[in-house]
Amino acid sequence: MSTLVFDYDEEAERYDALRGGEARAEAAADAVLGLLPDATGTLLDVACGTGTVTRRLLAAGLDVTGADAAYGMLSRAAERVPGRVVLADARQLPFPDGSFDAVSAIWLLHLLDDAERVVAEAARVLRPGGVLVTTVDKAASHDVGSDIDAVMAPRPRRAARDRADLVASYAGRHALLPAGRAGFRGRGQGRTPLRAAADVRRGWYTLLPPGEPLTEQLASRLEQLPDQHVPRPEPEFKLRAFRKPAPPHS
């Protein structure tokens, strides 16, 4: 059984402030919209979080439904897109087959050991001709070649669940075809050494438990870097789109 890395009910209160907020959401929504077919009418935004991206997809004229498994996150989304959110696990969606023209899954697959189940469910609820748009390679996107990355290089790493090739293989197994790719900058997400040290100490890097010797060693090295309050370069996130083919004409 897969588990999420964080308690997103607990994270909800500070989620937007720590992850680029409205600026990042605008960049993400614009990139998603650029990968959708012109005829897209309905869209399911799975793992919609606090609804910052969902709201922009709705404002673009789409009939949007947001879904998230964390009540704390969803309660904030409900304030942004009233009447358009449901409490639901992306791996077991409460919608009939062929319900949506598009499904978006932004910053989700990297959290799950069973990410293929999300792709399978997206394929199920998509109408023929519909498109799944998802982020890939999220962790790698944050390695921008900065001095922070150099300090953190010795840390133990979890195998990426959202590598682009893996996601493409999941899509292929569920009859989804490659349909495009895009990227966008994570605005407001350039890390500072001071914040990176705090993130390490509070268990942000999930294989570095708080209080462990390596955790403290890396946090201390981060605190010795110059320009403690100066953000390093921002991540460049990647999107992939996959299309559900229409059945052949009889």
PDB file of N, CA, C and O in Angstrom, residues 78-152:
ATOM      1  N   ALA A  78     -11.884  24.575  -1.471  1.00  0.00           N
ATOM      2  CA  ALA A  78     -13.323  24.863  -1.495  1.00  0.00           C
ATOM      3  C   ALA A  78     -13.597  26.351  -1.376  1.00  0.00           C
ATOM      4  O   ALA A  78     -14.611  26.850  -1.884  1.00  0.00           O
ATOM      5  N   GLU A  79     -12.716  27.074  -0.706  1.00  0.00           N
ATOM      6  CA  GLU A  79     -12.875  28.527  -0.607  1.00  0.00           C
ATOM      7  C   GLU A  79     -12.568  29.210  -1.933  1.00  0.00           C
ATOM      8  O   GLU A  79     -13.133  30.254  -2.239  1.00  0.00           O
ATOM      9  N   ARG A  80     -11.686  28.609  -2.718  1.00  0.00           N
ATOM     10  CA  ARG A  80     -11.277  29.214  -3.987  1.00  0.00           C
ATOM     11  C   ARG A  80     -12.202  28.817  -5.135  1.00  0.00           C
ATOM     12  O   ARG A  80     -12.422  29.612  -6.054  1.00  0.00           O
ATOM     13  N   VAL A  81     -12.694  27.591  -5.106  1.00  0.00           N
ATOM     14  CA  VAL A  81     -13.597  27.125  -6.166  1.00  0.00           C
ATOM     15  C   VAL A  81     -14.823  26.477  -5.508  1.00  0.00           C
ATOM     16  O   VAL A  81     -14.975  25.253  -5.543  1.00  0.00           O
ATOM     17  N   PRO A  82     -15.698  27.273  -4.909  1.00  0.00           N
ATOM     18  CA  PRO A  82     -16.838  26.723  -4.162  1.00  0.00           C
ATOM     19  C   PRO A  82     -17.703  25.799  -5.013  1.00  0.00           C
ATOM     20  O   PRO A  82     -17.982  26.082  -6.181  1.00  0.00           O
ATOM     21  N   GLY A  83     -18.089  24.680  -4.410  1.00  0.00           N
ATOM     22  CA  GLY A  83     -18.982  23.750  -5.078  1.00  0.00           C
ATOM     23  C   GLY A  83     -18.339  22.889  -6.143  1.00  0.00           C
ATOM     24  O   GLY A  83     -19.041  22.149  -6.840  1.00  0.00           O
ATOM     25  N   ARG A  84     -17.008  22.939  -6.242  1.00  0.00           N
ATOM     26  CA  ARG A  84     -16.342  22.221  -7.324  1.00  0.00           C
ATOM     27  C   ARG A  84     -15.273  21.239  -6.841  1.00  0.00           C
ATOM     28  O   ARG A  84     -14.429  20.812  -7.630  1.00  0.00           O
ATOM     29  N   VAL A  85     -15.289  20.895  -5.571  1.00  0.00           N
ATOM     30  CA  VAL A  85     -14.277  19.981  -5.059  1.00  0.00           C
ATOM     31  C   VAL A  85     -14.916  18.780  -4.378  1.00  0.00           C
ATOM     32  O   VAL A  85     -16.018  18.867  -3.832  1.00  0.00           O
ATOM     33  N   VAL A  86     -14.193  17.654  -4.448  1.00  0.00           N
ATOM     34  CA  VAL A  86     -14.647  16.428  -3.798  1.00  0.00           C
ATOM     35  C   VAL A  86     -13.468  15.805  -3.057  1.00  0.00           C
ATOM     36  O   VAL A  86     -12.321  15.903  -3.495  1.00  0.00           O
ATOM     37  N   LEU A  87     -13.760  15.189  -1.919  1.00  0.00           N
ATOM     38  CA  LEU A  87     -12.754  14.452  -1.165  1.00  0.00           C
ATOM     39  C   LEU A  87     -12.599  13.080  -1.819  1.00  0.00           C
ATOM     40  O   LEU A  87     -13.533  12.281  -1.813  1.00  0.00           O
ATOM     41  N   ALA A  88     -11.441  12.835  -2.404  1.00  0.00           N
ATOM     42  CA  ALA A  88     -11.270  11.586  -3.161  1.00  0.00           C
ATOM     43  C   ALA A  88      -9.799  11.264  -3.326  1.00  0.00           C
ATOM     44  O   ALA A  88      -8.960  12.165  -3.449  1.00  0.00           O
ATOM     45  N   ASP A  89      -9.500   9.982  -3.333  1.00  0.00           N
ATOM     46  CA  ASP A  89      -8.158   9.470  -3.599  1.00  0.00           C
ATOM     47  C   ASP A  89      -7.983   9.332  -5.105  1.00  0.00           C
ATOM     48  O   ASP A  89      -8.834   8.722  -5.782  1.00  0.00           O
ATOM     49  N   ALA A  90      -6.900   9.863  -5.636  1.00  0.00           N
ATOM     50  CA  ALA A  90      -6.653   9.805  -7.079  1.00  0.00           C
ATOM     51  C   ALA A  90      -6.485   8.382  -7.592  1.00  0.00           C
ATOM     52  O   ALA A  90      -6.598   8.135  -8.788  1.00  0.00           O
ATOM     53  N   ARG A  91      -6.255   7.438  -6.680  1.00  0.00           N
ATOM     54  CA  ARG A  91      -6.075   6.043  -7.075  1.00  0.00           C
ATOM     55  C   ARG A  91      -7.381   5.261  -7.082  1.00  0.00           C
ATOM     56  O   ARG A  91      -7.412   4.096  -7.470  1.00  0.00           O
ATOM     57  N   GLN A  92      -8.468   5.914  -6.654  1.00  0.00           N
ATOM     58  CA  GLN A  92      -9.788   5.267  -6.641  1.00  0.00           C
ATOM     59  C   GLN A  92     -10.830   6.373  -6.760  1.00  0.00           C
ATOM     60  O   GLN A  92     -11.495   6.739  -5.793  1.00  0.00           O
ATOM     61  N   LEU A  93     -11.003   6.876  -7.947  1.00  0.00           N
ATOM     62  CA  LEU A  93     -11.839   8.053  -8.172  1.00  0.00           C
ATOM     63  C   LEU A  93     -13.321   7.695  -8.172  1.00  0.00           C
ATOM     64  O   LEU A  93     -13.717   6.665  -8.732  1.00  0.00           O
ATOM     65  N   PRO A  94     -14.149   8.552  -7.601  1.00  0.00           N
ATOM     66  CA  PRO A  94     -15.586   8.275  -7.512  1.00  0.00           C
ATOM     67  C   PRO A  94     -16.369   8.789  -8.724  1.00  0.00           C
ATOM     68  O   PRO A  94     -17.416   9.425  -8.568  1.00  0.00           O
ATOM     69  N   PHE A  95     -15.864   8.519  -9.918  1.00  0.00           N
ATOM     70  CA  PHE A  95     -16.501   8.992 -11.139  1.00  0.00           C
ATOM     71  C   PHE A  95     -16.661   7.837 -12.123  1.00  0.00           C
ATOM     72  O   PHE A  95     -15.816   6.934 -12.172  1.00  0.00           O
ATOM     73  N   PRO A  96     -17.722   7.865 -12.928  1.00  0.00           N
ATOM     74  CA  PRO A  96     -17.908   6.810 -13.936  1.00  0.00           C
ATOM     75  C   PRO A  96     -16.834   6.872 -15.021  1.00  0.00           C
ATOM     76  O   PRO A  96     -16.159   7.891 -15.204  1.00  0.00           O
ATOM     77  N   ASP A  97     -16.730   5.783 -15.753  1.00  0.00           N
ATOM     78  CA  ASP A  97     -15.828   5.758 -16.904  1.00  0.00           C
ATOM     79  C   ASP A  97     -16.193   6.875 -17.873  1.00  0.00           C
ATOM     80  O   ASP A  97     -17.378   7.196 -18.073  1.00  0.00           O
ATOM     81  N   GLY A  98     -15.172   7.453 -18.498  1.00  0.00           N
ATOM     82  CA  GLY A  98     -15.400   8.433 -19.546  1.00  0.00           C
ATOM     83  C   GLY A  98     -16.089   9.703 -19.103  1.00  0.00           C
ATOM     84  O   GLY A  98     -16.913  10.258 -19.837  1.00  0.00           O
ATOM     85  N   SER A  99     -15.762  10.197 -17.908  1.00  0.00           N
ATOM     86  CA  SER A  99     -16.462  11.362 -17.361  1.00  0.00           C
ATOM     87  C   SER A  99     -15.865  12.708 -17.769  1.00  0.00           C
ATOM     88  O   SER A  99     -16.559  13.729 -17.702  1.00  0.00           O
ATOM     89  N   PHE A 100     -14.582  12.746 -18.169  1.00  0.00           N
ATOM     90  CA  PHE A 100     -13.899  14.024 -18.353  1.00  0.00           C
ATOM     91  C   PHE A 100     -13.138  14.081 -19.681  1.00  0.00           C
ATOM     92  O   PHE A 100     -12.645  13.070 -20.182  1.00  0.00           O
ATOM     93  N   ASP A 101     -13.026  15.305 -20.186  1.00  0.00           N
ATOM     94  CA  ASP A 101     -12.216  15.542 -21.386  1.00  0.00           C
ATOM     95  C   ASP A 101     -10.728  15.597 -21.063  1.00  0.00           C
ATOM     96  O   ASP A 101      -9.890  15.388 -21.938  1.00  0.00           O
ATOM     97  N   ALA A 102     -10.387  15.921 -19.825  1.00  0.00           N
ATOM     98  CA  ALA A 102      -8.983  16.037 -19.425  1.00  0.00           C
ATOM     99  C   ALA A 102      -8.845  15.745 -17.944  1.00  0.00           C
ATOM    100  O   ALA A 102      -9.779  15.944 -17.166  1.00  0.00           O
ATOM    101  N   VAL A 103      -7.660  15.272 -17.568  1.00  0.00           N
ATOM    102  CA  VAL A 103      -7.297  15.070 -16.173  1.00  0.00           C
ATOM    103  C   VAL A 103      -5.928  15.696 -15.968  1.00  0.00           C
ATOM    104  O   VAL A 103      -5.013  15.475 -16.769  1.00  0.00           O
ATOM    105  N   SER A 104      -5.780  16.489 -14.923  1.00  0.00           N
ATOM    106  CA  SER A 104      -4.465  17.024 -14.565  1.00  0.00           C
ATOM    107  C   SER A 104      -4.032  16.431 -13.235  1.00  0.00           C
ATOM    108  O   SER A 104      -4.852  16.233 -12.335  1.00  0.00           O
ATOM    109  N   ALA A 105      -2.735  16.131 -13.136  1.00  0.00           N
ATOM    110  CA  ALA A 105      -2.159  15.589 -11.896  1.00  0.00           C
ATOM    111  C   ALA A 105      -0.820  16.290 -11.695  1.00  0.00           C
ATOM    112  O   ALA A 105       0.209  15.851 -12.210  1.00  0.00           O
ATOM    113  N   ILE A 106      -0.849  17.386 -10.955  1.00  0.00           N
ATOM    114  CA  ILE A 106       0.332  18.226 -10.807  1.00  0.00           C
ATOM    115  C   ILE A 106       0.961  17.990  -9.438  1.00  0.00           C
ATOM    116  O   ILE A 106       0.289  18.092  -8.413  1.00  0.00           O
ATOM    117  N   TRP A 107       2.239  17.658  -9.429  1.00  0.00           N
ATOM    118  CA  TRP A 107       2.987  17.400  -8.188  1.00  0.00           C
ATOM    119  C   TRP A 107       2.324  16.319  -7.337  1.00  0.00           C
ATOM    120  O   TRP A 107       2.092  16.485  -6.147  1.00  0.00           O
ATOM    121  N   LEU A 108       2.031  15.192  -7.974  1.00  0.00           N
ATOM    122  CA  LEU A 108       1.401  14.079  -7.255  1.00  0.00           C
ATOM    123  C   LEU A 108       2.176  12.776  -7.379  1.00  0.00           C
ATOM    124  O   LEU A 108       2.467  12.128  -6.381  1.00  0.00           O
ATOM    125  N   LEU A 109       2.514  12.364  -8.592  1.00  0.00           N
ATOM    126  CA  LEU A 109       3.036  11.017  -8.806  1.00  0.00           C
ATOM    127  C   LEU A 109       4.320  10.747  -8.029  1.00  0.00           C
ATOM    128  O   LEU A 109       4.569   9.602  -7.629  1.00  0.00           O
ATOM    129  N   HIS A 110       5.118  11.775  -7.777  1.00  0.00           N
ATOM    130  CA  HIS A 110       6.379  11.574  -7.055  1.00  0.00           C
ATOM    131  C   HIS A 110       6.151  11.140  -5.607  1.00  0.00           C
ATOM    132  O   HIS A 110       7.068  10.635  -4.959  1.00  0.00           O
ATOM    133  N   LEU A 111       4.940  11.316  -5.102  1.00  0.00           N
ATOM    134  CA  LEU A 111       4.636  11.000  -3.706  1.00  0.00           C
ATOM    135  C   LEU A 111       4.233   9.548  -3.483  1.00  0.00           C
ATOM    136  O   LEU A 111       4.163   9.104  -2.335  1.00  0.00           O
ATOM    137  N   LEU A 112       3.954   8.807  -4.546  1.00  0.00           N
ATOM    138  CA  LEU A 112       3.269   7.521  -4.412  1.00  0.00           C
ATOM    139  C   LEU A 112       4.119   6.352  -4.879  1.00  0.00           C
ATOM    140  O   LEU A 112       4.729   6.394  -5.949  1.00  0.00           O
ATOM    141  N   ASP A 113       4.121   5.283  -4.091  1.00  0.00           N
ATOM    142  CA  ASP A 113       4.769   4.050  -4.523  1.00  0.00           C
ATOM    143  C   ASP A 113       3.965   3.364  -5.623  1.00  0.00           C
ATOM    144  O   ASP A 113       4.511   2.586  -6.399  1.00  0.00           O
ATOM    145  N   ASP A 114       2.666   3.624  -5.657  1.00  0.00           N
ATOM    146  CA  ASP A 114       1.796   2.999  -6.657  1.00  0.00           C
ATOM    147  C   ASP A 114       1.237   4.050  -7.617  1.00  0.00           C
ATOM    148  O   ASP A 114       0.045   4.103  -7.880  1.00  0.00           O
ATOM    149  N   ALA A 115       2.133   4.869  -8.143  1.00  0.00           N
ATOM    150  CA  ALA A 115       1.726   5.962  -9.031  1.00  0.00           C
ATOM    151  C   ALA A 115       0.977   5.467 -10.265  1.00  0.00           C
ATOM    152  O   ALA A 115       0.143   6.191 -10.825  1.00  0.00           O
ATOM    153  N   GLU A 116       1.250   4.237 -10.675  1.00  0.00           N
ATOM    154  CA  GLU A 116       0.562   3.722 -11.862  1.00  0.00           C
ATOM    155  C   GLU A 116      -0.949   3.670 -11.653  1.00  0.00           C
ATOM    156  O   GLU A 116      -1.719   3.798 -12.616  1.00  0.00           O
ATOM    157  N   ARG A 117      -1.397   3.508 -10.420  1.00  0.00           N
ATOM    158  CA  ARG A 117      -2.840   3.475 -10.162  1.00  0.00           C
ATOM    159  C   ARG A 117      -3.496   4.812 -10.502  1.00  0.00           C
ATOM    160  O   ARG A 117      -4.651   4.850 -10.937  1.00  0.00           O
ATOM    161  N   VAL A 118      -2.771   5.909 -10.305  1.00  0.00           N
ATOM    162  CA  VAL A 118      -3.301   7.221 -10.684  1.00  0.00           C
ATOM    163  C   VAL A 118      -3.462   7.304 -12.192  1.00  0.00           C
ATOM    164  O   VAL A 118      -4.484   7.773 -12.709  1.00  0.00           O
ATOM    165  N   VAL A 119      -2.459   6.835 -12.906  1.00  0.00           N
ATOM    166  CA  VAL A 119      -2.528   6.855 -14.371  1.00  0.00           C
ATOM    167  C   VAL A 119      -3.664   5.962 -14.858  1.00  0.00           C
ATOM    168  O   VAL A 119      -4.413   6.323 -15.771  1.00  0.00           O
ATOM    169  N   ALA A 120      -3.818   4.797 -14.239  1.00  0.00           N
ATOM    170  CA  ALA A 120      -4.893   3.882 -14.623  1.00  0.00           C
ATOM    171  C   ALA A 120      -6.266   4.508 -14.406  1.00  0.00           C
ATOM    172  O   ALA A 120      -7.164   4.395 -15.254  1.00  0.00           O
ATOM    173  N   GLU A 121      -6.443   5.187 -13.271  1.00  0.00           N
ATOM    174  CA  GLU A 121      -7.718   5.833 -12.990  1.00  0.00           C
ATOM    175  C   GLU A 121      -7.973   7.003 -13.937  1.00  0.00           C
ATOM    176  O   GLU A 121      -9.106   7.224 -14.387  1.00  0.00           O
ATOM    177  N   ALA A 122      -6.927   7.751 -14.242  1.00  0.00           N
ATOM    178  CA  ALA A 122      -7.078   8.838 -15.216  1.00  0.00           C
ATOM    179  C   ALA A 122      -7.524   8.291 -16.561  1.00  0.00           C
ATOM    180  O   ALA A 122      -8.433   8.833 -17.202  1.00  0.00           O
ATOM    181  N   ALA A 123      -6.908   7.200 -16.993  1.00  0.00           N
ATOM    182  CA  ALA A 123      -7.292   6.585 -18.266  1.00  0.00           C
ATOM    183  C   ALA A 123      -8.749   6.142 -18.227  1.00  0.00           C
ATOM    184  O   ALA A 123      -9.483   6.277 -19.211  1.00  0.00           O
ATOM    185  N   ARG A 124      -9.173   5.629 -17.094  1.00  0.00           N
ATOM    186  CA  ARG A 124     -10.549   5.147 -16.979  1.00  0.00           C
ATOM    187  C   ARG A 124     -11.571   6.279 -17.090  1.00  0.00           C
ATOM    188  O   ARG A 124     -12.583   6.154 -17.782  1.00  0.00           O
ATOM    189  N   VAL A 125     -11.322   7.392 -16.388  1.00  0.00           N
ATOM    190  CA  VAL A 125     -12.328   8.464 -16.356  1.00  0.00           C
ATOM    191  C   VAL A 125     -12.229   9.411 -17.551  1.00  0.00           C
ATOM    192  O   VAL A 125     -13.096  10.262 -17.735  1.00  0.00           O
ATOM    193  N   LEU A 126     -11.187   9.252 -18.380  1.00  0.00           N
ATOM    194  CA  LEU A 126     -11.085  10.077 -19.576  1.00  0.00           C
ATOM    195  C   LEU A 126     -12.033   9.583 -20.669  1.00  0.00           C
ATOM    196  O   LEU A 126     -12.215   8.378 -20.866  1.00  0.00           O
ATOM    197  N   ARG A 127     -12.602  10.523 -21.390  1.00  0.00           N
ATOM    198  CA  ARG A 127     -13.348  10.188 -22.592  1.00  0.00           C
ATOM    199  C   ARG A 127     -12.374   9.905 -23.729  1.00  0.00           C
ATOM    200  O   ARG A 127     -11.240  10.389 -23.710  1.00  0.00           O
ATOM    201  N   PRO A 128     -12.796   9.133 -24.729  1.00  0.00           N
ATOM    202  CA  PRO A 128     -11.936   8.945 -25.898  1.00  0.00           C
ATOM    203  C   PRO A 128     -11.534  10.300 -26.486  1.00  0.00           C
ATOM    204  O   PRO A 128     -12.363  11.194 -26.642  1.00  0.00           O
ATOM    205  N   GLY A 129     -10.246  10.435 -26.766  1.00  0.00           N
ATOM    206  CA  GLY A 129      -9.717  11.707 -27.243  1.00  0.00           C
ATOM    207  C   GLY A 129      -9.269  12.618 -26.122  1.00  0.00           C
ATOM    208  O   GLY A 129      -8.655  13.660 -26.363  1.00  0.00           O
ATOM    209  N   GLY A 130      -9.557  12.244 -24.870  1.00  0.00           N
ATOM    210  CA  GLY A 130      -9.178  13.058 -23.721  1.00  0.00           C
ATOM    211  C   GLY A 130      -7.699  12.945 -23.398  1.00  0.00           C
ATOM    212  O   GLY A 130      -7.003  12.041 -23.856  1.00  0.00           O
ATOM    213  N   VAL A 131      -7.222  13.872 -22.560  1.00  0.00           N
ATOM    214  CA  VAL A 131      -5.789  13.982 -22.294  1.00  0.00           C
ATOM    215  C   VAL A 131      -5.516  14.020 -20.793  1.00  0.00           C
ATOM    216  O   VAL A 131      -6.204  14.712 -20.041  1.00  0.00           O
ATOM    217  N   LEU A 132      -4.510  13.259 -20.386  1.00  0.00           N
ATOM    218  CA  LEU A 132      -3.936  13.347 -19.048  1.00  0.00           C
ATOM    219  C   LEU A 132      -2.695  14.225 -19.117  1.00  0.00           C
ATOM    220  O   LEU A 132      -1.823  14.006 -19.959  1.00  0.00           O
ATOM    221  N   VAL A 133      -2.599  15.214 -18.229  1.00  0.00           N
ATOM    222  CA  VAL A 133      -1.409  16.054 -18.120  1.00  0.00           C
ATOM    223  C   VAL A 133      -0.853  15.897 -16.715  1.00  0.00           C
ATOM    224  O   VAL A 133      -1.579  16.075 -15.729  1.00  0.00           O
ATOM    225  N   THR A 134       0.424  15.536 -16.606  1.00  0.00           N
ATOM    226  CA  THR A 134       1.013  15.298 -15.304  1.00  0.00           C
ATOM    227  C   THR A 134       2.448  15.792 -15.237  1.00  0.00           C
ATOM    228  O   THR A 134       3.160  15.812 -16.251  1.00  0.00           O
ATOM    229  N   THR A 135       2.869  16.200 -14.050  1.00  0.00           N
ATOM    230  CA  THR A 135       4.276  16.516 -13.842  1.00  0.00           C
ATOM    231  C   THR A 135       5.081  15.222 -13.756  1.00  0.00           C
ATOM    232  O   THR A 135       4.587  14.184 -13.326  1.00  0.00           O
ATOM    233  N   VAL A 136       6.344  15.313 -14.170  1.00  0.00           N
ATOM    234  CA  VAL A 136       7.288  14.193 -14.072  1.00  0.00           C
ATOM    235  C   VAL A 136       8.622  14.734 -13.550  1.00  0.00           C
ATOM    236  O   VAL A 136       8.883  15.933 -13.611  1.00  0.00           O
ATOM    237  N   ASP A 137       9.435  13.834 -13.022  1.00  0.00           N
ATOM    238  CA  ASP A 137      10.804  14.185 -12.594  1.00  0.00           C
ATOM    239  C   ASP A 137      10.842  15.351 -11.613  1.00  0.00           C
ATOM    240  O   ASP A 137      11.710  16.224 -11.693  1.00  0.00           O
ATOM    241  N   LYS A 138       9.920  15.359 -10.651  1.00  0.00           N
ATOM    242  CA  LYS A 138       9.839  16.524  -9.761  1.00  0.00           C
ATOM    243  C   LYS A 138      11.104  16.716  -8.925  1.00  0.00           C
ATOM    244  O   LYS A 138      11.632  17.834  -8.831  1.00  0.00           O
ATOM    245  N   ALA A 139      11.591  15.663  -8.297  1.00  0.00           N
ATOM    246  CA  ALA A 139      12.769  15.824  -7.446  1.00  0.00           C
ATOM    247  C   ALA A 139      13.964  16.330  -8.242  1.00  0.00           C
ATOM    248  O   ALA A 139      14.691  17.219  -7.797  1.00  0.00           O
ATOM    249  N   ALA A 140      14.153  15.772  -9.425  1.00  0.00           N
ATOM    250  CA  ALA A 140      15.274  16.203 -10.269  1.00  0.00           C
ATOM    251  C   ALA A 140      15.150  17.667 -10.655  1.00  0.00           C
ATOM    252  O   ALA A 140      16.151  18.367 -10.830  1.00  0.00           O
ATOM    253  N   SER A 141      13.919  18.165 -10.759  1.00  0.00           N
ATOM    254  CA  SER A 141      13.717  19.562 -11.123  1.00  0.00           C
ATOM    255  C   SER A 141      14.276  20.517 -10.084  1.00  0.00           C
ATOM    256  O   SER A 141      14.636  21.649 -10.395  1.00  0.00           O
ATOM    257  N   HIS A 142      14.335  20.068  -8.833  1.00  0.00           N
ATOM    258  CA  HIS A 142      14.820  20.922  -7.753  1.00  0.00           C
ATOM    259  C   HIS A 142      16.345  20.949  -7.657  1.00  0.00           C
ATOM    260  O   HIS A 142      16.900  21.794  -6.941  1.00  0.00           O
ATOM    261  N   ASP A 143      17.024  20.045  -8.345  1.00  0.00           N
ATOM    262  CA  ASP A 143      18.488  20.062  -8.355  1.00  0.00           C
ATOM    263  C   ASP A 143      18.941  21.013  -9.455  1.00  0.00           C
ATOM    264  O   ASP A 143      19.005  20.655 -10.632  1.00  0.00           O
ATOM    265  N   VAL A 144      19.251  22.240  -9.068  1.00  0.00           N
ATOM    266  CA  VAL A 144      19.531  23.298 -10.045  1.00  0.00           C
ATOM    267  C   VAL A 144      21.021  23.595 -10.155  1.00  0.00           C
ATOM    268  O   VAL A 144      21.428  24.575 -10.793  1.00  0.00           O
ATOM    269  N   GLY A 145      21.857  22.765  -9.540  1.00  0.00           N
ATOM    270  CA  GLY A 145      23.293  22.972  -9.617  1.00  0.00           C
ATOM    271  C   GLY A 145      23.817  24.056  -8.688  1.00  0.00           C
ATOM    272  O   GLY A 145      24.889  24.613  -8.923  1.00  0.00           O
ATOM    273  N   SER A 146      23.099  24.338  -7.609  1.00  0.00           N
ATOM    274  CA  SER A 146      23.498  25.387  -6.680  1.00  0.00           C
ATOM    275  C   SER A 146      24.433  24.833  -5.603  1.00  0.00           C
ATOM    276  O   SER A 146      24.655  23.622  -5.497  1.00  0.00           O
ATOM    277  N   ASP A 147      24.953  25.747  -4.771  1.00  0.00           N
ATOM    278  CA  ASP A 147      25.779  25.311  -3.652  1.00  0.00           C
ATOM    279  C   ASP A 147      24.961  24.516  -2.637  1.00  0.00           C
ATOM    280  O   ASP A 147      25.491  23.630  -1.956  1.00  0.00           O
ATOM    281  N   ILE A 148      23.666  24.784  -2.559  1.00  0.00           N
ATOM    282  CA  ILE A 148      22.793  23.982  -1.692  1.00  0.00           C
ATOM    283  C   ILE A 148      22.753  22.540  -2.189  1.00  0.00           C
ATOM    284  O   ILE A 148      22.860  21.591  -1.406  1.00  0.00           O
ATOM    285  N   ASP A 149      22.613  22.365  -3.494  1.00  0.00           N
ATOM    286  CA  ASP A 149      22.582  21.012  -4.060  1.00  0.00           C
ATOM    287  C   ASP A 149      23.900  20.286  -3.813  1.00  0.00           C
ATOM    288  O   ASP A 149      23.912  19.082  -3.552  1.00  0.00           O
ATOM    289  N   ALA A 150      25.013  21.018  -3.879  1.00  0.00           N
ATOM    290  CA  ALA A 150      26.320  20.401  -3.630  1.00  0.00           C
ATOM    291  C   ALA A 150      26.414  19.897  -2.195  1.00  0.00           C
ATOM    292  O   ALA A 150      26.913  18.787  -1.939  1.00  0.00           O
ATOM    293  N   VAL A 151      25.923  20.677  -1.236  1.00  0.00           N
ATOM    294  CA  VAL A 151      25.940  20.248   0.161  1.00  0.00           C
ATOM    295  C   VAL A 151      25.053  19.019   0.353  1.00  0.00           C
ATOM    296  O   VAL A 151      25.416  18.079   1.073  1.00  0.00           O
ATOM    297  N   MET A 152      23.894  19.008  -0.308  1.00  0.00           N
ATOM    298  CA  MET A 152      22.922  17.938  -0.102  1.00  0.00           C
ATOM    299  C   MET A 152      23.213  16.685  -0.921  1.00  0.00           C
ATOM    300  O   MET A 152      22.522  15.677  -0.772  1.00  0.00           O
TER     301      MET A 152
END
